[in-house]
Amino acid sequence: MSALKIERGASSHSAYDLRDYHAAGEERHTLSVIVDNEAGVLARVIGLFSGRGYNIDSLTVAEVDHTGHTSRITVVTRGTPAVIEQIKAQLSRIIPVHEVHDLTVEGASVERELGLFKVVGSGEKRVEALRISDIFRANVVDSTLESFVFEITGAPEKLDAFADLMRPLGLAEVARTGVAALARGH
Amino acid sequence: MSRSMTGARMVVEALRDQGVDTVFGYPGGAVLPIYDEIFQQNDIKHILVRHEQGAVHMAEGYARSTGKPGVVLVTSGPGATNAVTGLTDALMDSIPLVVLTGQVPTFMIGTDGFQEADTVGITRPCTKHNWLVNDTDSLAETIHRAFHVATAGRPGPVLIDIPKDVQFATGTYLGPKQIAPSRYQPARKGDADAITRLVELIETAERPVFYTGGGVINSGPAASQLLTELVDATGFPVTSTLMGLGAYPASGKSWLGMLGMHGLYEANMAMHGCDLMINLGARFDDRITGRVADFSPGSIKAHVDIDPSSINKVIPVELPILGDVGHVLEDLLKIWKARGRKTSPALQQWWAQIEQWRARDCLAYKPSDKLIKPQHALERLEALTAGRDRYITTEVGQHQMWAAQFLHFEGPNRWMTSGGLGTMGYGLPASIGVQVAHPEALVINVAGDASWLMNMQEMGTAVQFRAPVKQFILNNERLGMVRQWQQLLHGERYSQSWSESLPDFVKLAEAFGCKGRQVHDPADLDDAIREMIDSDVPFILDVLVEKHENCFPMIPSGKPHNEMLLGDEIAADDIGSAIKSDGAVLV
Ligand SMILES: Cc1cc2nc3c(=O)[nH]c(=O)nc-3n(C[C@H](O)[C@H](O)[C@H](O)COP(=O)(O)OP(=O)(O)OC[C@H]3O[C@@H](n4cnc5c(N)ncnc54)[C@H](O)[C@@H]3O)c2cc1C
Ligand SMILES: Cc1ncc(C[n+]2csc(CCOP(=O)(O)OP(=O)(O)O)c2C)c(N)n1
């Protein structure tokens, strides 16, 4: 027997706080990555995910600081805790990456997604679609006699629920932006 | 002071300001302006290679043997794509390189122009970082940044793609000190609390082992010295990966030899049975861990690494320390000494156990006086070159593993091998790169016949630049390592693992304008090796060796450390069934 006593995952000194690597099961994490807005940076991030076999559930990117030329990439991914840690470490070593935040573990955050839903139909179904859109506080951004385009902003689950309800009512096309997210408070 | 000049001039200026003395390259249309500038100066030596892959491996050899980044210059399209294998090799082995590629002019990018390739796209996954330079004013800054990125933190290859119009246009040159400091500054100091924690573990460990890797070499010679001091002061056993050989001297009393798939029995058993594993700059490669679930089951593991993604990637560790191994060792030694240099008395028993494992003599092989055994050839090479400041490169295969087992390295930067990618064709060009950096040194490439052919055109480079590299070919007329796996795992069906129609290596040497000799009788071996060593021109020694020798010991893929195959345990007839097929899916 060893004279050494140290608990697995007991290191609290590292920036790479050890999590329980033996926990099975995948988790969904929202990562917020600040990068230099330069040519190819998105390809580097996406290439990392595809090259190392990580999942991307959604990904959004836009310049957020025009003077500093930085963009925020919000990527929703899933994996075991070990894989999530590895994804963060791998992201952090891409040279144009400034910061990597795991919004899922760094305290409360807000997540929003915008979706456009085209619903085609007439009569009873059309009325029902409009009624439901009201409940969801969707905006009608385009309408013809046979169709609506609804705009809705919310958590991804809300958009999923809206799509589910619209499907039998003539949901024809969907465009979604993917998740944008920020930590709450400061 | 900033000056106005063409982009092509800036390239040479920036290389000079970065202290570059040698560039390995090959010209073509898209880099002609840069070649014109190279023509008009004498500070930077250009080594004209025969194939761009050779240029990159030469730069790797140069870099690994000097600690400085290697520099490569090639043209667009095929020049750049030929460099891809070398870039990937350097990325896997953490070798700092700055590769400059020409590109079609900016206004032609995207038009499928002549010799256009999406070089930054192709090399994005095989560089640490790369840049396409769009205007001449940012060229100098980009080159200076590139040198920083290649060498800071975990080293690696970077690439700068320079369109031809950017080379012709005039812009403002900035020196290295005129550019804003880089945001990329990986932390070098380790966390003091974590280091103290490691000291506490060192003080009480009963069965400790140092597991050292290429990171110690990457950190610089000071890290090797500190490692040697710490190992000798604690009396802890030390093993190393293939990439870390030489960091602790092989003649040191605590040296266990290399660990891993073809590592020494005592090293692997110590890793399996230790209670404290101290990983210094190694990355738990699968050649080391074997079956991960059974890897060193009873140990506390500490891991010092400069790259956060190396930590907990394969093996979860209890004590990660992020930082440069040299800095961490310095702090560690200070704290350990200040606390009274304590170690456990149980260390003695641990050594007694290790000595038992050592007595197993795992490298034993059946000697022969009729045929040259490859192991014997390396033992003789070792004996006849011992005591000389000798640089060894290798190709990839059985000969590489035997070289790691039978040659002894007393200091860092003397051993250049392709570990992570395992690139056949690495050794010959790498030996030239080493020789160019150390013109007076004895530089030997331990090669297999098949690997050597992969970049043999570089003999022309060796002859042209009077690089008296020694090519020590262990010729088994086989793709030996492949043949071994087929024997062990594929029912001895030797599919395509024969070297048919090999050239006459002696005539080949003559054709290239250098010297060669063939040896097949063990009685002539020493004389042949001496002739090779004494040659002041490049030399090919074609050593005809036993054709079906196997490289043991071996941990079959997917097995734990304590299930090694030892050469003398397996009767020749049983070799085909020595490994169960469940490991066969692994490489
Ligand atoms: C045919 C064949 C067989 C092989 N068999 C074996 C075998 O039996 N045994 C064996 O050991 N290998 C073997 N290898 C090599 C193996 O594939 C790996 O290349 C090797 O084990 C990796 O070595 P390493 O862990 O030292 O890591 P390296 O690839 O050298 O990586 C260095 C590590 O150190 C870190 N680092 C870099 N700089 C610093 C710094 N300044 N401070 C701190 N950390 C730093 C890096 O982040 C990285 O994690 C074989 C290769 C081939 C081709
Ligand atoms: C470029 C490349 N292609 C294929 C391989 C697979 N491979 C590994 S070792 C080996 C055989 C090497 O034969 P040789 O150079 O004669 O050395 P030996 O094993 O006989 O010592 C091969 C084909 C490789 N490592 N690199």
PDB file of N, CA, C and O in Angstrom, chain B residues 433-482:
ATOM      1  N   GLY B 433      20.417  18.210 -41.758  1.00  0.00           N
ATOM      2  CA  GLY B 433      20.113  19.424 -40.990  1.00  0.00           C
ATOM      3  C   GLY B 433      20.993  19.530 -39.755  1.00  0.00           C
ATOM      4  O   GLY B 433      21.490  20.611 -39.416  1.00  0.00           O
ATOM      5  N   VAL B 434      21.203  18.407 -39.075  1.00  0.00           N
ATOM      6  CA  VAL B 434      22.055  18.400 -37.885  1.00  0.00           C
ATOM      7  C   VAL B 434      23.495  18.729 -38.273  1.00  0.00           C
ATOM      8  O   VAL B 434      24.166  19.548 -37.633  1.00  0.00           O
ATOM      9  N   GLN B 435      23.947  18.106 -39.355  1.00  0.00           N
ATOM     10  CA  GLN B 435      25.338  18.301 -39.768  1.00  0.00           C
ATOM     11  C   GLN B 435      25.593  19.751 -40.182  1.00  0.00           C
ATOM     12  O   GLN B 435      26.642  20.319 -39.873  1.00  0.00           O
ATOM     13  N   VAL B 436      24.617  20.352 -40.852  1.00  0.00           N
ATOM     14  CA  VAL B 436      24.760  21.749 -41.263  1.00  0.00           C
ATOM     15  C   VAL B 436      24.894  22.644 -40.021  1.00  0.00           C
ATOM     16  O   VAL B 436      25.675  23.587 -39.993  1.00  0.00           O
ATOM     17  N   ALA B 437      24.161  22.299 -38.975  1.00  0.00           N
ATOM     18  CA  ALA B 437      24.235  23.089 -37.746  1.00  0.00           C
ATOM     19  C   ALA B 437      25.526  22.824 -36.973  1.00  0.00           C
ATOM     20  O   ALA B 437      25.993  23.678 -36.228  1.00  0.00           O
ATOM     21  N   HIS B 438      26.068  21.613 -37.123  1.00  0.00           N
ATOM     22  CA  HIS B 438      27.281  21.232 -36.377  1.00  0.00           C
ATOM     23  C   HIS B 438      28.270  20.618 -37.357  1.00  0.00           C
ATOM     24  O   HIS B 438      28.455  19.398 -37.390  1.00  0.00           O
ATOM     25  N   PRO B 439      28.936  21.470 -38.140  1.00  0.00           N
ATOM     26  CA  PRO B 439      29.741  20.968 -39.260  1.00  0.00           C
ATOM     27  C   PRO B 439      30.838  19.988 -38.841  1.00  0.00           C
ATOM     28  O   PRO B 439      31.172  19.091 -39.594  1.00  0.00           O
ATOM     29  N   GLU B 440      31.355  20.139 -37.633  1.00  0.00           N
ATOM     30  CA  GLU B 440      32.479  19.288 -37.235  1.00  0.00           C
ATOM     31  C   GLU B 440      32.048  18.013 -36.539  1.00  0.00           C
ATOM     32  O   GLU B 440      32.870  17.149 -36.240  1.00  0.00           O
ATOM     33  N   ALA B 441      30.776  17.897 -36.238  1.00  0.00           N
ATOM     34  CA  ALA B 441      30.338  16.795 -35.373  1.00  0.00           C
ATOM     35  C   ALA B 441      30.177  15.488 -36.148  1.00  0.00           C
ATOM     36  O   ALA B 441      30.068  15.467 -37.370  1.00  0.00           O
ATOM     37  N   LEU B 442      30.167  14.394 -35.400  1.00  0.00           N
ATOM     38  CA  LEU B 442      29.888  13.085 -35.975  1.00  0.00           C
ATOM     39  C   LEU B 442      28.366  12.890 -35.983  1.00  0.00           C
ATOM     40  O   LEU B 442      27.730  12.865 -34.928  1.00  0.00           O
ATOM     41  N   VAL B 443      27.800  12.799 -37.180  1.00  0.00           N
ATOM     42  CA  VAL B 443      26.341  12.692 -37.308  1.00  0.00           C
ATOM     43  C   VAL B 443      26.006  11.395 -38.042  1.00  0.00           C
ATOM     44  O   VAL B 443      26.462  11.171 -39.164  1.00  0.00           O
ATOM     45  N   ILE B 444      25.224  10.555 -37.381  1.00  0.00           N
ATOM     46  CA  ILE B 444      24.919   9.233 -37.948  1.00  0.00           C
ATOM     47  C   ILE B 444      23.411   9.041 -38.037  1.00  0.00           C
ATOM     48  O   ILE B 444      22.680   9.271 -37.072  1.00  0.00           O
ATOM     49  N   ASN B 445      22.947   8.626 -39.205  1.00  0.00           N
ATOM     50  CA  ASN B 445      21.539   8.259 -39.359  1.00  0.00           C
ATOM     51  C   ASN B 445      21.432   6.750 -39.308  1.00  0.00           C
ATOM     52  O   ASN B 445      21.933   6.049 -40.188  1.00  0.00           O
ATOM     53  N   VAL B 446      20.766   6.247 -38.243  1.00  0.00           N
ATOM     54  CA  VAL B 446      20.504   4.809 -38.162  1.00  0.00           C
ATOM     55  C   VAL B 446      19.235   4.546 -38.967  1.00  0.00           C
ATOM     56  O   VAL B 446      18.166   5.050 -38.627  1.00  0.00           O
ATOM     57  N   ALA B 447      19.360   3.764 -40.040  1.00  0.00           N
ATOM     58  CA  ALA B 447      18.265   3.668 -41.008  1.00  0.00           C
ATOM     59  C   ALA B 447      17.875   2.226 -41.278  1.00  0.00           C
ATOM     60  O   ALA B 447      18.643   1.291 -41.047  1.00  0.00           O
ATOM     61  N   GLY B 448      16.658   2.067 -41.787  1.00  0.00           N
ATOM     62  CA  GLY B 448      16.236   0.801 -42.376  1.00  0.00           C
ATOM     63  C   GLY B 448      16.272   0.999 -43.888  1.00  0.00           C
ATOM     64  O   GLY B 448      16.168   2.127 -44.372  1.00  0.00           O
ATOM     65  N   ASP B 449      16.376  -0.102 -44.601  1.00  0.00           N
ATOM     66  CA  ASP B 449      16.503   0.024 -46.054  1.00  0.00           C
ATOM     67  C   ASP B 449      15.276   0.699 -46.668  1.00  0.00           C
ATOM     68  O   ASP B 449      15.393   1.554 -47.555  1.00  0.00           O
ATOM     69  N   ALA B 450      14.092   0.324 -46.198  1.00  0.00           N
ATOM     70  CA  ALA B 450      12.872   0.861 -46.816  1.00  0.00           C
ATOM     71  C   ALA B 450      12.712   2.349 -46.523  1.00  0.00           C
ATOM     72  O   ALA B 450      12.443   3.152 -47.424  1.00  0.00           O
ATOM     73  N   SER B 451      12.888   2.731 -45.271  1.00  0.00           N
ATOM     74  CA  SER B 451      12.756   4.145 -44.909  1.00  0.00           C
ATOM     75  C   SER B 451      13.756   5.001 -45.671  1.00  0.00           C
ATOM     76  O   SER B 451      13.434   6.098 -46.124  1.00  0.00           O
ATOM     77  N   TRP B 452      14.962   4.470 -45.753  1.00  0.00           N
ATOM     78  CA  TRP B 452      16.036   5.294 -46.304  1.00  0.00           C
ATOM     79  C   TRP B 452      15.728   5.701 -47.738  1.00  0.00           C
ATOM     80  O   TRP B 452      16.026   6.809 -48.163  1.00  0.00           O
ATOM     81  N   LEU B 453      15.072   4.774 -48.475  1.00  0.00           N
ATOM     82  CA  LEU B 453      14.768   5.069 -49.879  1.00  0.00           C
ATOM     83  C   LEU B 453      13.776   6.217 -50.029  1.00  0.00           C
ATOM     84  O   LEU B 453      13.696   6.837 -51.078  1.00  0.00           O
ATOM     85  N   MET B 454      13.010   6.478 -48.963  1.00  0.00           N
ATOM     86  CA  MET B 454      11.929   7.453 -49.101  1.00  0.00           C
ATOM     87  C   MET B 454      12.412   8.875 -49.357  1.00  0.00           C
ATOM     88  O   MET B 454      11.699   9.669 -49.948  1.00  0.00           O
ATOM     89  N   ASN B 455      13.594   9.218 -48.878  1.00  0.00           N
ATOM     90  CA  ASN B 455      14.111  10.562 -49.156  1.00  0.00           C
ATOM     91  C   ASN B 455      15.568  10.505 -49.578  1.00  0.00           C
ATOM     92  O   ASN B 455      16.353  11.413 -49.305  1.00  0.00           O
ATOM     93  N   MET B 456      15.933   9.416 -50.282  1.00  0.00           N
ATOM     94  CA  MET B 456      17.348   9.202 -50.586  1.00  0.00           C
ATOM     95  C   MET B 456      17.903  10.256 -51.534  1.00  0.00           C
ATOM     96  O   MET B 456      19.107  10.462 -51.615  1.00  0.00           O
ATOM     97  N   GLN B 457      17.011  10.963 -52.248  1.00  0.00           N
ATOM     98  CA  GLN B 457      17.494  12.019 -53.149  1.00  0.00           C
ATOM     99  C   GLN B 457      18.312  13.059 -52.396  1.00  0.00           C
ATOM    100  O   GLN B 457      19.130  13.762 -52.991  1.00  0.00           O
ATOM    101  N   GLU B 458      18.113  13.145 -51.072  1.00  0.00           N
ATOM    102  CA  GLU B 458      18.833  14.167 -50.300  1.00  0.00           C
ATOM    103  C   GLU B 458      20.321  13.866 -50.152  1.00  0.00           C
ATOM    104  O   GLU B 458      21.080  14.703 -49.656  1.00  0.00           O
ATOM    105  N   MET B 459      20.764  12.660 -50.581  1.00  0.00           N
ATOM    106  CA  MET B 459      22.210  12.420 -50.608  1.00  0.00           C
ATOM    107  C   MET B 459      22.878  13.466 -51.489  1.00  0.00           C
ATOM    108  O   MET B 459      24.020  13.874 -51.234  1.00  0.00           O
ATOM    109  N   GLY B 460      22.161  13.893 -52.523  1.00  0.00           N
ATOM    110  CA  GLY B 460      22.697  14.945 -53.394  1.00  0.00           C
ATOM    111  C   GLY B 460      22.954  16.220 -52.608  1.00  0.00           C
ATOM    112  O   GLY B 460      23.978  16.901 -52.789  1.00  0.00           O
ATOM    113  N   THR B 461      22.045  16.551 -51.715  1.00  0.00           N
ATOM    114  CA  THR B 461      22.212  17.742 -50.871  1.00  0.00           C
ATOM    115  C   THR B 461      23.446  17.579 -49.973  1.00  0.00           C
ATOM    116  O   THR B 461      24.253  18.507 -49.830  1.00  0.00           O
ATOM    117  N   ALA B 462      23.558  16.380 -49.376  1.00  0.00           N
ATOM    118  CA  ALA B 462      24.694  16.127 -48.476  1.00  0.00           C
ATOM    119  C   ALA B 462      26.008  16.309 -49.221  1.00  0.00           C
ATOM    120  O   ALA B 462      26.954  16.922 -48.715  1.00  0.00           O
ATOM    121  N   VAL B 463      26.057  15.783 -50.448  1.00  0.00           N
ATOM    122  CA  VAL B 463      27.299  15.872 -51.215  1.00  0.00           C
ATOM    123  C   VAL B 463      27.563  17.326 -51.606  1.00  0.00           C
ATOM    124  O   VAL B 463      28.659  17.849 -51.418  1.00  0.00           O
ATOM    125  N   GLN B 464      26.533  17.998 -52.112  1.00  0.00           N
ATOM    126  CA  GLN B 464      26.725  19.385 -52.551  1.00  0.00           C
ATOM    127  C   GLN B 464      27.241  20.275 -51.427  1.00  0.00           C
ATOM    128  O   GLN B 464      28.112  21.103 -51.624  1.00  0.00           O
ATOM    129  N   PHE B 465      26.671  20.106 -50.242  1.00  0.00           N
ATOM    130  CA  PHE B 465      27.031  21.014 -49.145  1.00  0.00           C
ATOM    131  C   PHE B 465      28.091  20.417 -48.219  1.00  0.00           C
ATOM    132  O   PHE B 465      28.285  20.887 -47.109  1.00  0.00           O
ATOM    133  N   ARG B 466      28.762  19.372 -48.697  1.00  0.00           N
ATOM    134  CA  ARG B 466      29.850  18.746 -47.950  1.00  0.00           C
ATOM    135  C   ARG B 466      29.453  18.448 -46.507  1.00  0.00           C
ATOM    136  O   ARG B 466      30.161  18.814 -45.556  1.00  0.00           O
ATOM    137  N   ALA B 467      28.290  17.843 -46.371  1.00  0.00           N
ATOM    138  CA  ALA B 467      27.821  17.442 -45.041  1.00  0.00           C
ATOM    139  C   ALA B 467      28.148  15.955 -44.902  1.00  0.00           C
ATOM    140  O   ALA B 467      27.443  15.122 -45.453  1.00  0.00           O
ATOM    141  N   PRO B 468      29.212  15.619 -44.170  1.00  0.00           N
ATOM    142  CA  PRO B 468      29.682  14.225 -44.164  1.00  0.00           C
ATOM    143  C   PRO B 468      28.834  13.306 -43.286  1.00  0.00           C
ATOM    144  O   PRO B 468      29.335  12.625 -42.393  1.00  0.00           O
ATOM    145  N   VAL B 469      27.550  13.276 -43.557  1.00  0.00           N
ATOM    146  CA  VAL B 469      26.637  12.458 -42.740  1.00  0.00           C
ATOM    147  C   VAL B 469      26.894  10.977 -42.999  1.00  0.00           C
ATOM    148  O   VAL B 469      27.230  10.564 -44.106  1.00  0.00           O
ATOM    149  N   LYS B 470      26.740  10.185 -41.948  1.00  0.00           N
ATOM    150  CA  LYS B 470      26.957   8.743 -42.047  1.00  0.00           C
ATOM    151  C   LYS B 470      25.605   8.036 -42.071  1.00  0.00           C
ATOM    152  O   LYS B 470      24.803   8.207 -41.157  1.00  0.00           O
ATOM    153  N   GLN B 471      25.386   7.266 -43.121  1.00  0.00           N
ATOM    154  CA  GLN B 471      24.125   6.546 -43.253  1.00  0.00           C
ATOM    155  C   GLN B 471      24.359   5.093 -42.872  1.00  0.00           C
ATOM    156  O   GLN B 471      24.988   4.337 -43.612  1.00  0.00           O
ATOM    157  N   PHE B 472      23.858   4.720 -41.705  1.00  0.00           N
ATOM    158  CA  PHE B 472      24.087   3.389 -41.151  1.00  0.00           C
ATOM    159  C   PHE B 472      22.823   2.573 -41.405  1.00  0.00           C
ATOM    160  O   PHE B 472      21.874   2.613 -40.616  1.00  0.00           O
ATOM    161  N   ILE B 473      22.796   1.881 -42.538  1.00  0.00           N
ATOM    162  CA  ILE B 473      21.564   1.206 -42.945  1.00  0.00           C
ATOM    163  C   ILE B 473      21.560  -0.236 -42.445  1.00  0.00           C
ATOM    164  O   ILE B 473      22.418  -1.043 -42.840  1.00  0.00           O
ATOM    165  N   LEU B 474      20.608  -0.543 -41.567  1.00  0.00           N
ATOM    166  CA  LEU B 474      20.440  -1.927 -41.123  1.00  0.00           C
ATOM    167  C   LEU B 474      19.518  -2.584 -42.140  1.00  0.00           C
ATOM    168  O   LEU B 474      18.292  -2.477 -42.059  1.00  0.00           O
ATOM    169  N   ASN B 475      20.132  -3.244 -43.102  1.00  0.00           N
ATOM    170  CA  ASN B 475      19.400  -3.718 -44.271  1.00  0.00           C
ATOM    171  C   ASN B 475      18.918  -5.146 -44.054  1.00  0.00           C
ATOM    172  O   ASN B 475      19.700  -6.099 -44.106  1.00  0.00           O
ATOM    173  N   ASN B 476      17.597  -5.263 -43.818  1.00  0.00           N
ATOM    174  CA  ASN B 476      17.013  -6.601 -43.655  1.00  0.00           C
ATOM    175  C   ASN B 476      16.177  -6.983 -44.878  1.00  0.00           C
ATOM    176  O   ASN B 476      15.445  -7.972 -44.848  1.00  0.00           O
ATOM    177  N   GLU B 477      16.246  -6.170 -45.903  1.00  0.00           N
ATOM    178  CA  GLU B 477      15.477  -6.419 -47.128  1.00  0.00           C
ATOM    179  C   GLU B 477      13.994  -6.627 -46.825  1.00  0.00           C
ATOM    180  O   GLU B 477      13.293  -7.364 -47.514  1.00  0.00           O
ATOM    181  N   ARG B 478      13.546  -5.993 -45.794  1.00  0.00           N
ATOM    182  CA  ARG B 478      12.152  -6.100 -45.379  1.00  0.00           C
ATOM    183  C   ARG B 478      11.672  -4.733 -44.904  1.00  0.00           C
ATOM    184  O   ARG B 478      12.484  -3.920 -44.476  1.00  0.00           O
ATOM    185  N   LEU B 479      10.338  -4.567 -44.920  1.00  0.00           N
ATOM    186  CA  LEU B 479       9.743  -3.481 -44.158  1.00  0.00           C
ATOM    187  C   LEU B 479       9.587  -4.078 -42.753  1.00  0.00           C
ATOM    188  O   LEU B 479       8.520  -4.524 -42.358  1.00  0.00           O
ATOM    189  N   GLY B 480      10.709  -4.100 -42.051  1.00  0.00           N
ATOM    190  CA  GLY B 480      10.855  -4.973 -40.896  1.00  0.00           C
ATOM    191  C   GLY B 480       9.754  -4.836 -39.851  1.00  0.00           C
ATOM    192  O   GLY B 480       9.206  -5.832 -39.373  1.00  0.00           O
ATOM    193  N   MET B 481       9.424  -3.621 -39.480  1.00  0.00           N
ATOM    194  CA  MET B 481       8.429  -3.437 -38.428  1.00  0.00           C
ATOM    195  C   MET B 481       7.060  -3.942 -38.879  1.00  0.00           C
ATOM    196  O   MET B 481       6.316  -4.544 -38.103  1.00  0.00           O
ATOM    197  N   VAL B 482       6.764  -3.725 -40.148  1.00  0.00           N
ATOM    198  CA  VAL B 482       5.491  -4.221 -40.686  1.00  0.00           C
ATOM    199  C   VAL B 482       5.504  -5.753 -40.694  1.00  0.00           C
ATOM    200  O   VAL B 482       4.549  -6.404 -40.281  1.00  0.00           O
TER     201      VAL B 482
END
